[in-house]
């Protein structure tokens, strides 16, 4: 699989997981079974009354991170923040609580906004910085750049170190996939010795909730135990809870691993943001090759 189709597969994977799981967000697995049997198609609806193919905050914020990096790859925090605020002004249907607080607290310094948000809420351990972080691994070649910018984009809204840790593990797995490593091998390498190591042998004993540790445990479990891209995003959608975000995060890595051509066209062709995904995939591919030596001197 060539690099361009891995990058495009990653972005589309996020969007497909989001659009499919958006239908079942906040439902229980039992309610989903009662209403849909086993959901396999992108049909919209759900709590957000989505149009078929409409994506939610997971994909939109992923695109903000991508565009912010493309605007200023050497120091992307301010440009990512501008895209966040532009998106917020578009009055999105759904926006996570931690991120909403950080937007309200922002007065020119994102890291201060995140710190104040953590104080306001008493925690900031949601999955909102993990769900949007994949473009960092798609844009930068060097692991030092990937780790630095993964951390920066997380700390813009989520002060909690647990979020930063999950973003770095996630993007280190993505880095390995982009080098051509096999998915399960890459996961095993990166979670061994971390708090997620037991996902190699155990099933999650937590709800599929928006707490980043719970979310990431389910993501890793689905990736380790599903045999196809469709299996990963469908299982996420049928979990309920924070199904769109779990689907988006898992779908991103599954999409890199299989590559864009392997994502079923009944998923990729119905996405309403398809043109933006195509354009940003190409720009990420170009910038990655334009700065082959990375930004490690910063
Ligand atoms: Mg969402």
PDB file of N, CA and C and ligand atoms in Angstrom, residues 18 21-22 25-26 48 50 55-59 94-96 131 242-245 248, ligand 1:
ATOM      1  N   UNK A  18     -16.887   7.937  12.533  1.00  0.00           N
ATOM      2  CA  UNK A  18     -17.700   9.000  13.120  1.00  0.00           C
ATOM      3  C   UNK A  18     -19.127   8.985  12.543  1.00  0.00           C
ATOM      4  N   UNK A  21     -20.972   5.745  13.645  1.00  0.00           N
ATOM      5  CA  UNK A  21     -21.260   5.704  15.080  1.00  0.00           C
ATOM      6  C   UNK A  21     -22.112   6.872  15.557  1.00  0.00           C
ATOM      7  N   UNK A  22     -22.206   7.926  14.743  1.00  0.00           N
ATOM      8  CA  UNK A  22     -23.030   9.076  15.131  1.00  0.00           C
ATOM      9  C   UNK A  22     -24.489   8.700  15.323  1.00  0.00           C
ATOM     10  N   UNK A  25     -24.720   7.155  19.083  1.00  0.00           N
ATOM     11  CA  UNK A  25     -24.095   7.803  20.242  1.00  0.00           C
ATOM     12  C   UNK A  25     -25.109   7.941  21.381  1.00  0.00           C
ATOM     13  N   UNK A  26     -24.650   7.650  22.566  1.00  0.00           N
ATOM     14  CA  UNK A  26     -25.437   7.740  23.819  1.00  0.00           C
ATOM     15  C   UNK A  26     -26.454   6.622  24.004  1.00  0.00           C
ATOM     16  N   UNK A  48     -28.330  13.412  17.243  1.00  0.00           N
ATOM     17  CA  UNK A  48     -27.997  14.658  16.559  1.00  0.00           C
ATOM     18  C   UNK A  48     -28.838  14.873  15.296  1.00  0.00           C
ATOM     19  N   UNK A  50     -28.699  13.425  12.402  1.00  0.00           N
ATOM     20  CA  UNK A  50     -27.721  13.588  11.323  1.00  0.00           C
ATOM     21  C   UNK A  50     -28.348  13.238   9.979  1.00  0.00           C
ATOM     22  N   UNK A  55     -20.975  14.046   9.296  1.00  0.00           N
ATOM     23  CA  UNK A  55     -20.040  13.711  10.372  1.00  0.00           C
ATOM     24  C   UNK A  55     -20.249  14.661  11.542  1.00  0.00           C
ATOM     25  N   UNK A  56     -19.585  14.369  12.670  1.00  0.00           N
ATOM     26  CA  UNK A  56     -19.756  15.186  13.876  1.00  0.00           C
ATOM     27  C   UNK A  56     -18.432  15.854  14.253  1.00  0.00           C
ATOM     28  N   UNK A  57     -18.360  16.293  15.502  1.00  0.00           N
ATOM     29  CA  UNK A  57     -17.195  17.058  15.954  1.00  0.00           C
ATOM     30  C   UNK A  57     -15.864  16.313  15.796  1.00  0.00           C
ATOM     31  N   UNK A  58     -15.909  14.984  15.881  1.00  0.00           N
ATOM     32  CA  UNK A  58     -14.669  14.203  15.790  1.00  0.00           C
ATOM     33  C   UNK A  58     -13.945  14.476  14.470  1.00  0.00           C
ATOM     34  N   UNK A  59     -14.688  14.378  13.386  1.00  0.00           N
ATOM     35  CA  UNK A  59     -14.096  14.621  12.063  1.00  0.00           C
ATOM     36  C   UNK A  59     -13.809  16.102  11.860  1.00  0.00           C
ATOM     37  N   UNK A  94     -22.828  19.438  17.829  1.00  0.00           N
ATOM     38  CA  UNK A  94     -22.258  18.708  18.953  1.00  0.00           C
ATOM     39  C   UNK A  94     -20.877  19.251  19.254  1.00  0.00           C
ATOM     40  N   UNK A  95     -20.619  19.422  20.532  1.00  0.00           N
ATOM     41  CA  UNK A  95     -19.290  19.897  20.939  1.00  0.00           C
ATOM     42  C   UNK A  95     -19.060  19.414  22.368  1.00  0.00           C
ATOM     43  N   UNK A  96     -17.934  18.804  22.593  1.00  0.00           N
ATOM     44  CA  UNK A  96     -17.667  18.195  23.900  1.00  0.00           C
ATOM     45  C   UNK A  96     -17.571  19.244  24.999  1.00  0.00           C
ATOM     46  N   UNK A 131      -9.444  12.243  19.831  1.00  0.00           N
ATOM     47  CA  UNK A 131     -10.285  11.996  18.646  1.00  0.00           C
ATOM     48  C   UNK A 131      -9.839  12.809  17.423  1.00  0.00           C
ATOM     49  N   UNK A 242     -20.046   6.322  23.727  1.00  0.00           N
ATOM     50  CA  UNK A 242     -19.398   7.321  22.870  1.00  0.00           C
ATOM     51  C   UNK A 242     -18.969   6.656  21.554  1.00  0.00           C
ATOM     52  N   UNK A 243     -19.939   6.064  20.893  1.00  0.00           N
ATOM     53  CA  UNK A 243     -19.666   5.195  19.738  1.00  0.00           C
ATOM     54  C   UNK A 243     -19.058   5.934  18.558  1.00  0.00           C
ATOM     55  N   UNK A 244     -19.459   7.174  18.327  1.00  0.00           N
ATOM     56  CA  UNK A 244     -18.905   7.889  17.161  1.00  0.00           C
ATOM     57  C   UNK A 244     -17.421   8.192  17.377  1.00  0.00           C
ATOM     58  N   UNK A 245     -17.073   8.566  18.608  1.00  0.00           N
ATOM     59  CA  UNK A 245     -15.669   8.893  18.885  1.00  0.00           C
ATOM     60  C   UNK A 245     -14.811   7.635  18.923  1.00  0.00           C
ATOM     61  N   UNK A 248     -14.368   6.759  15.358  1.00  0.00           N
ATOM     62  CA  UNK A 248     -13.464   7.671  14.657  1.00  0.00           C
ATOM     63  C   UNK A 248     -12.002   7.360  14.997  1.00  0.00           C
TER      64      UNK A 248
HETATM   65 MG1  LIG B   1     -18.973  13.255  17.920  1.00  0.00          MG
END
